[in-house]
mmCIF file of C-alpha atoms and ligand atoms in Angstrom:
data_model
loop_
_atom_site.group_PDB
_atom_site.id
_atom_site.type_symbol
_atom_site.label_atom_id
_atom_site.label_comp_id
_atom_site.label_asym_id
_atom_site.label_seq_id
_atom_site.Cartn_x
_atom_site.Cartn_y
_atom_site.Cartn_z
ATOM 1 C CA MET Q 22 -7.033 -3.349 15.202
ATOM 2 C CA ILE Q 23 -7.409 -6.667 13.359
ATOM 3 C CA GLU Q 24 -10.516 -7.557 15.345
ATOM 4 C CA ILE Q 25 -12.184 -4.231 14.818
ATOM 5 C CA SER Q 26 -11.434 -4.365 11.082
ATOM 6 C CA ARG Q 27 -12.862 -7.866 10.937
ATOM 7 C CA GLN Q 28 -16.049 -6.520 12.499
ATOM 8 C CA PHE Q 29 -16.293 -3.840 9.832
ATOM 9 C CA PHE Q 30 -15.850 -6.305 6.956
ATOM 10 C CA GLY Q 31 -18.411 -8.583 8.637
ATOM 11 C CA LEU Q 32 -21.114 -5.945 8.121
ATOM 12 C CA ALA Q 33 -23.707 -6.319 5.361
ATOM 13 C CA MET Q 34 -22.509 -5.110 1.965
ATOM 14 C CA GLU Q 35 -25.088 -2.268 1.917
ATOM 15 C CA GLU Q 36 -23.630 -1.059 5.188
ATOM 16 C CA LYS Q 37 -20.029 -1.148 3.905
ATOM 17 C CA LYS Q 38 -21.022 0.544 0.672
ATOM 18 C CA LYS Q 39 -22.028 3.603 2.677
ATOM 19 C CA TYR Q 40 -18.266 4.238 2.786
ATOM 20 C CA ALA Q 41 -17.693 3.414 -0.895
ATOM 21 C CA ALA Q 42 -14.838 5.204 -2.634
ATOM 22 C CA SER Q 43 -15.947 7.484 -5.436
ATOM 23 C CA PRO Q 44 -14.558 6.655 -8.899
ATOM 24 C CA GLY Q 45 -10.950 7.726 -9.021
ATOM 25 C CA GLY Q 46 -10.991 8.588 -5.312
ATOM 26 C CA ASN Q 47 -8.254 7.249 -3.107
ATOM 27 C CA ASN Q 48 -10.274 7.019 0.121
ATOM 28 C CA GLY Q 49 -13.129 4.663 0.885
ATOM 29 C CA PHE Q 50 -14.385 1.106 0.632
ATOM 30 C CA ASP Q 51 -13.770 -0.932 -2.505
ATOM 31 C CA CYS Q 52 -14.739 -4.440 -3.398
ATOM 32 C CA SER Q 53 -12.852 -6.186 -6.218
ATOM 33 C CA ILE Q 54 -14.494 -9.383 -5.148
ATOM 34 C CA CYS Q 55 -17.921 -8.048 -6.051
ATOM 35 C CA SER Q 56 -17.058 -8.342 -9.737
ATOM 36 C CA ILE Q 57 -16.104 -12.010 -9.326
ATOM 37 C CA VAL Q 58 -18.883 -13.247 -7.106
ATOM 38 C CA GLY Q 59 -21.974 -13.811 -9.161
ATOM 39 C CA SER Q 60 -20.261 -14.731 -12.425
ATOM 40 C CA SER Q 61 -17.893 -17.482 -11.375
ATOM 41 C CA ASN Q 62 -18.494 -17.953 -7.737
ATOM 42 C CA CYS Q 63 -15.426 -18.857 -5.775
ATOM 43 C CA ARG Q 64 -17.417 -19.022 -2.580
ATOM 44 C CA GLN Q 65 -19.375 -21.933 -4.009
ATOM 45 C CA GLY Q 66 -16.270 -23.689 -5.241
ATOM 46 C CA GLY Q 67 -16.689 -22.678 -8.879
ATOM 47 C CA VAL Q 68 -13.637 -22.161 -11.065
ATOM 48 C CA VAL Q 69 -12.662 -18.552 -11.272
ATOM 49 C CA SER Q 70 -10.952 -17.764 -14.512
ATOM 50 C CA VAL Q 71 -10.943 -14.038 -13.961
ATOM 51 C CA SER Q 72 -7.444 -12.995 -13.067
ATOM 52 C CA VAL Q 73 -8.207 -9.303 -13.387
ATOM 53 C CA SER Q 74 -10.022 -8.914 -10.100
ATOM 54 C CA ASP Q 75 -8.601 -9.659 -6.696
ATOM 55 C CA TRP Q 76 -10.240 -11.736 -3.991
ATOM 56 C CA ASN Q 77 -10.223 -8.716 -1.776
ATOM 57 C CA GLU Q 78 -12.291 -6.042 -0.103
ATOM 58 C CA GLY Q 79 -10.555 -2.972 1.211
ATOM 59 C CA LEU Q 80 -10.971 0.265 3.052
ATOM 60 C CA ALA Q 81 -8.430 2.919 2.089
ATOM 61 C CA LEU Q 82 -8.001 5.917 4.370
ATOM 62 C CA THR Q 83 -5.573 8.805 4.582
ATOM 63 C CA VAL Q 84 -4.740 8.694 8.280
ATOM 64 C CA TYR Q 85 -1.999 11.296 8.741
ATOM 65 C CA PRO Q 86 -1.715 14.255 8.983
ATOM 66 C CA GLU Q 87 -5.006 14.552 10.789
ATOM 67 C CA ASP Q 88 -6.232 17.498 8.719
ATOM 68 C CA ARG Q 89 -6.157 15.353 5.593
ATOM 69 C CA ARG Q 90 -8.526 12.767 6.995
ATOM 70 C CA LEU Q 91 -11.803 12.398 5.123
ATOM 71 C CA LEU Q 92 -13.939 11.368 8.045
ATOM 72 C CA GLN Q 93 -16.972 10.545 5.947
ATOM 73 C CA PHE Q 94 -15.100 7.360 4.962
ATOM 74 C CA TRP Q 95 -14.190 6.439 8.539
ATOM 75 C CA PRO Q 96 -16.655 3.979 10.083
ATOM 76 C CA PRO Q 97 -17.284 5.345 13.600
ATOM 77 C CA GLN Q 98 -16.436 2.045 15.288
ATOM 78 C CA LEU Q 99 -12.912 2.175 13.796
ATOM 79 C CA ARG Q 100 -12.013 5.773 14.478
ATOM 80 C CA LYS Q 101 -10.476 5.679 17.932
ATOM 81 C CA MET Q 102 -8.387 2.580 17.377
ATOM 82 C CA LEU Q 103 -7.170 3.603 13.934
ATOM 83 C CA HIS Q 104 -6.189 7.012 15.244
ATOM 84 C CA GLU Q 105 -4.144 5.438 18.055
ATOM 85 C CA TYR Q 106 -2.597 2.855 15.773
ATOM 86 C CA THR Q 107 -1.557 5.578 13.327
ATOM 87 C CA MET Q 108 -0.076 7.866 15.949
ATOM 88 C CA ASN Q 109 1.888 4.959 17.409
ATOM 89 C CA SER Q 110 3.275 4.046 14.009
ATOM 90 C CA ILE Q 111 4.862 7.428 13.302
ATOM 91 C CA ASN Q 112 7.869 6.885 15.484
ATOM 92 C CA LEU Q 113 8.501 3.458 13.986
ATOM 93 C CA PHE Q 114 8.307 4.873 10.456
ATOM 94 C CA GLU Q 115 10.684 7.662 11.367
ATOM 95 C CA VAL Q 116 13.211 5.321 12.933
ATOM 96 C CA MET Q 117 13.044 2.961 9.972
ATOM 97 C CA PHE Q 118 13.425 5.774 7.482
ATOM 98 C CA LYS Q 119 16.359 7.201 9.387
ATOM 99 C CA MET Q 120 18.053 3.824 9.313
ATOM 100 C CA VAL Q 121 17.550 3.586 5.576
ATOM 101 C CA LEU Q 122 19.061 7.022 4.978
ATOM 102 C CA GLN Q 123 21.970 6.229 7.275
ATOM 103 C CA SER Q 124 22.611 2.942 5.529
ATOM 104 C CA LEU Q 125 22.776 4.837 2.236
ATOM 105 C CA ASN Q 126 24.987 7.564 3.680
ATOM 106 C CA VAL Q 127 22.445 10.176 2.695
ATOM 107 C CA ASP Q 128 22.346 13.448 4.603
ATOM 108 C CA GLU Q 129 19.085 13.289 6.564
ATOM 109 C CA LYS Q 130 18.749 17.037 6.821
ATOM 110 C CA LYS Q 131 19.175 17.656 3.123
ATOM 111 C CA PHE Q 132 16.766 14.859 2.345
ATOM 112 C CA GLY Q 133 14.227 16.187 4.817
ATOM 113 C CA GLU Q 134 14.363 19.685 3.336
ATOM 114 C CA LYS Q 135 13.704 18.374 -0.145
ATOM 115 C CA TYR Q 136 11.222 15.576 0.453
ATOM 116 C CA GLY Q 137 10.202 15.837 4.093
ATOM 117 C CA LYS Q 138 7.289 18.215 3.644
ATOM 118 C CA ASN Q 139 3.734 16.970 3.204
ATOM 119 C CA LYS Q 140 4.481 13.454 4.307
ATOM 120 C CA GLU Q 141 1.375 11.361 4.437
ATOM 121 C CA ILE Q 142 0.382 8.031 5.928
ATOM 122 C CA ASN Q 143 -2.255 6.087 4.054
ATOM 123 C CA ALA Q 144 -3.876 2.995 5.464
ATOM 124 C CA ARG Q 145 -5.461 0.101 3.659
ATOM 125 C CA LEU Q 146 -7.522 -2.364 5.639
ATOM 126 C CA ASN Q 147 -7.713 -5.563 3.618
ATOM 127 C CA PHE Q 148 -10.181 -8.404 3.883
ATOM 128 C CA TYR Q 149 -9.810 -11.693 2.012
ATOM 129 C CA PRO Q 150 -12.833 -13.922 2.526
ATOM 130 C CA GLN Q 151 -12.387 -17.651 2.734
ATOM 131 C CA CYS Q 152 -12.020 -18.989 -0.805
ATOM 132 C CA PRO Q 153 -12.753 -22.709 -1.253
ATOM 133 C CA ASN Q 154 -11.176 -22.781 -4.695
ATOM 134 C CA PRO Q 155 -8.187 -20.454 -4.504
ATOM 135 C CA ASP Q 156 -6.166 -21.883 -7.386
ATOM 136 C CA ASN Q 157 -7.238 -19.367 -9.997
ATOM 137 C CA VAL Q 158 -7.514 -16.232 -7.981
ATOM 138 C CA LEU Q 159 -5.215 -14.158 -5.829
ATOM 139 C CA GLY Q 160 -6.082 -12.027 -2.822
ATOM 140 C CA LEU Q 161 -3.842 -9.349 -4.295
ATOM 141 C CA LYS Q 162 -1.894 -9.768 -7.508
ATOM 142 C CA PRO Q 163 1.900 -9.481 -7.397
ATOM 143 C CA HIS Q 164 2.824 -5.836 -6.891
ATOM 144 C CA ALA Q 165 5.288 -3.551 -5.181
ATOM 145 C CA ASP Q 166 3.881 -0.626 -3.219
ATOM 146 C CA PHE Q 167 4.804 2.900 -4.239
ATOM 147 C CA SER Q 168 5.205 4.071 -0.662
ATOM 148 C CA ALA Q 169 8.627 4.717 0.813
ATOM 149 C CA ILE Q 170 7.969 2.206 3.597
ATOM 150 C CA THR Q 171 5.029 -0.092 4.289
ATOM 151 C CA ILE Q 172 4.158 -1.668 7.617
ATOM 152 C CA VAL Q 173 1.777 -4.621 7.398
ATOM 153 C CA LEU Q 174 -0.053 -6.016 10.372
ATOM 154 C CA GLN Q 175 -1.472 -9.397 9.513
ATOM 155 C CA GLY Q 176 -4.063 -11.334 11.420
ATOM 156 C CA GLU Q 177 -3.326 -14.564 9.596
ATOM 157 C CA ALA Q 178 -0.545 -15.766 7.275
ATOM 158 C CA GLY Q 179 -1.039 -15.395 3.541
ATOM 159 C CA LEU Q 180 1.322 -12.657 2.409
ATOM 160 C CA GLN Q 181 4.112 -13.902 0.157
ATOM 161 C CA VAL Q 182 7.070 -11.590 -0.324
ATOM 162 C CA HIS Q 183 9.265 -12.141 -3.333
ATOM 163 C CA LYS Q 184 12.317 -10.087 -2.735
ATOM 164 C CA ASP Q 185 14.226 -8.829 0.241
ATOM 165 C CA VAL Q 186 13.713 -5.271 1.453
ATOM 166 C CA LYS Q 187 10.767 -2.942 1.263
ATOM 167 C CA VAL Q 188 11.800 0.590 0.481
ATOM 168 C CA GLU Q 189 11.944 3.158 -2.256
ATOM 169 C CA GLN Q 190 13.823 1.649 -5.147
ATOM 170 C CA ILE Q 191 13.953 4.724 -7.353
ATOM 171 C CA MET Q 192 15.464 7.163 -4.888
ATOM 172 C CA SER Q 193 18.118 4.735 -3.756
ATOM 173 C CA ASN Q 194 19.098 4.201 -7.406
ATOM 174 C CA GLY Q 195 18.280 0.520 -7.106
ATOM 175 C CA ILE Q 196 20.260 -0.152 -3.914
ATOM 176 C CA TYR Q 197 17.041 -0.935 -2.082
ATOM 177 C CA LYS Q 198 14.487 -3.052 -3.853
ATOM 178 C CA SER Q 199 10.737 -2.584 -3.543
ATOM 179 C CA ALA Q 200 9.606 -6.026 -2.550
ATOM 180 C CA VAL Q 201 7.211 -7.652 -4.969
ATOM 181 C CA HIS Q 202 4.498 -9.366 -2.964
ATOM 182 C CA ARG Q 203 1.135 -11.011 -3.408
ATOM 183 C CA VAL Q 204 -1.596 -12.427 -1.232
ATOM 184 C CA VAL Q 205 -2.926 -15.953 -1.523
ATOM 185 C CA PRO Q 206 -6.451 -16.536 -0.229
ATOM 186 C CA SER Q 207 -7.082 -19.468 2.058
ATOM 187 C CA PRO Q 208 -9.648 -22.202 1.414
ATOM 188 C CA GLU Q 209 -10.171 -22.540 5.173
ATOM 189 C CA LYS Q 210 -10.444 -19.108 6.630
ATOM 190 C CA SER Q 211 -10.776 -15.454 5.870
ATOM 191 C CA ARG Q 212 -7.905 -13.090 6.482
ATOM 192 C CA VAL Q 213 -7.527 -9.467 7.574
ATOM 193 C CA SER Q 214 -4.483 -7.246 7.225
ATOM 194 C CA ILE Q 215 -3.757 -3.599 7.831
ATOM 195 C CA ALA Q 216 -1.161 -1.904 5.662
ATOM 196 C CA LEU Q 217 0.193 1.529 6.526
ATOM 197 C CA PHE Q 218 2.027 3.333 3.735
ATOM 198 C CA TRP Q 219 4.517 6.081 4.488
ATOM 199 C CA ASP Q 220 4.242 8.297 1.438
ATOM 200 C CA ILE Q 221 6.402 11.237 0.544
ATOM 201 C CA ASP Q 222 4.956 14.414 -0.893
ATOM 202 C CA ARG Q 223 3.059 13.577 -4.096
ATOM 203 C CA ASN Q 224 3.930 16.997 -5.533
ATOM 204 C CA CYS Q 225 7.598 16.089 -5.683
ATOM 205 C CA GLU Q 226 9.630 15.014 -8.628
ATOM 206 C CA ILE Q 227 11.525 11.948 -7.567
ATOM 207 C CA GLY Q 228 14.553 10.218 -8.965
ATOM 208 C CA PRO Q 229 17.780 8.688 -7.754
ATOM 209 C CA LEU Q 230 19.448 10.912 -5.151
ATOM 210 C CA ASP Q 231 22.504 12.690 -6.567
ATOM 211 C CA GLU Q 232 24.841 11.200 -4.004
ATOM 212 C CA LEU Q 233 23.792 7.683 -5.013
ATOM 213 C CA ILE Q 234 24.728 8.124 -8.662
ATOM 214 C CA THR Q 235 28.364 7.186 -9.162
ATOM 215 C CA PRO Q 236 30.544 5.937 -12.032
ATOM 216 C CA ASP Q 237 30.103 2.427 -10.615
ATOM 217 C CA ARG Q 238 26.373 2.860 -10.249
ATOM 218 C CA PRO Q 239 25.084 5.038 -13.066
ATOM 219 C CA GLN Q 240 21.630 6.534 -12.869
ATOM 220 C CA LEU Q 241 19.115 3.670 -13.199
ATOM 221 C CA TYR Q 242 15.849 5.641 -13.226
ATOM 222 C CA LYS Q 243 14.642 8.862 -14.797
ATOM 223 C CA MET Q 244 13.143 11.700 -12.775
ATOM 224 C CA VAL Q 245 9.361 11.355 -12.539
ATOM 225 C CA SER Q 246 6.532 13.301 -11.040
ATOM 226 C CA LEU Q 247 5.328 11.190 -8.132
ATOM 227 C CA LYS Q 248 1.730 12.120 -8.845
ATOM 228 C CA ASP Q 249 2.036 10.830 -12.386
ATOM 229 C CA TYR Q 250 3.848 7.706 -11.224
ATOM 230 C CA VAL Q 251 1.128 6.905 -8.699
ATOM 231 C CA SER Q 252 -1.672 7.446 -11.183
ATOM 232 C CA ARG Q 253 -0.041 5.079 -13.674
ATOM 233 C CA PHE Q 254 0.670 2.586 -10.894
ATOM 234 C CA PHE Q 255 -2.945 1.455 -10.655
ATOM 235 C CA ASN Q 256 -3.350 0.793 -14.396
ATOM 236 C CA TYR Q 257 -0.162 -1.205 -14.441
ATOM 237 C CA TYR Q 258 -1.262 -3.114 -11.368
ATOM 238 C CA GLN Q 259 -4.359 -4.381 -13.164
ATOM 239 C CA SER Q 260 -2.344 -5.649 -16.103
ATOM 240 C CA GLY Q 261 0.284 -7.282 -13.910
ATOM 241 C CA GLN Q 262 3.110 -5.031 -15.112
ATOM 242 C CA ARG Q 263 5.471 -2.948 -13.029
ATOM 243 C CA VAL Q 264 5.416 0.774 -13.609
ATOM 244 C CA ILE Q 265 9.006 1.079 -12.389
ATOM 245 C CA ASP Q 266 10.119 -0.719 -15.541
ATOM 246 C CA THR Q 267 8.849 2.206 -17.628
ATOM 247 C CA ILE Q 268 11.184 4.754 -16.065
ATOM 248 C CA ARG Q 269 14.500 2.984 -16.479
ATOM 249 C CA THR Q 270 17.141 5.145 -18.122
HETATM 250 O O1 AKG S 10 -2.612 -8.295 2.957
HETATM 251 C C1 AKG S 10 -1.398 -8.173 3.025
HETATM 252 O O2 AKG S 10 -0.713 -8.845 3.801
HETATM 253 C C2 AKG S 10 -0.655 -7.219 2.129
HETATM 254 C C3 AKG S 10 -1.467 -6.067 1.664
HETATM 255 C C4 AKG S 10 -0.785 -5.309 0.589
HETATM 256 O O3 AKG S 10 0.151 -5.742 -0.001
HETATM 257 C C5 AKG S 10 -1.274 -3.953 0.236
HETATM 258 O O4 AKG S 10 -2.323 -3.532 0.754
HETATM 259 O O5 AKG S 10 -0.592 -3.287 -0.574
HETATM 260 FE FE1 FE2 S 11 1.210 -4.175 -1.083
#
């Protein structure tokens, strides 16, 4: 999977742009790096003072359920492998999620009835070219994903995780923490990673589960529409703030 992704990112930019995401779209190729290269060129060892853009190219794809795939964004050489990788991840996601619910003493059935419909897996293939002068730029700025669970396959080291666990902080009323993480580019070599995000139904309102609000642990977060939360997530990401801080009670 890493190798085949590396091949894709190794293609000429015109080729990759055939899969470009449309503005506001959540599937397709994007290139934050394109706005850096040219002005202050990290590749040539110049000082990059732009902290807004990431040293990153990415290909975002909804991979599950199959009928939500937008195949026009799927490079043909990736299709078979990404399909297999996705299908093999489902069981792991389910087991991990089950363990989380069990650890919280939450009734799996009740949870499934409320939030289990329209689950989605979204993939993001990341590419961080070699960056001779990485001091002023990050591969990805510090952020916490909005997925319930993320699985990251990394070809090379470079991911730095700030906090402990990686799961939905809001629904667990703060018991689980969404790990803040960032990616540091390497001056020696490029890096590829594949993130799979297990997302619950975007049409849901989410908030701390009733059974996790107690006198000892009062409600920490307000109820929010997940769709609204996700759309604000990206603006906050650019400014380095955390959207979760805006929904504290
Ligand atoms: O490249 C990585 O290791 C992490 C990627 C990541 O954090 C993301 O795509 O949200
Ligand atoms: Fe992330």
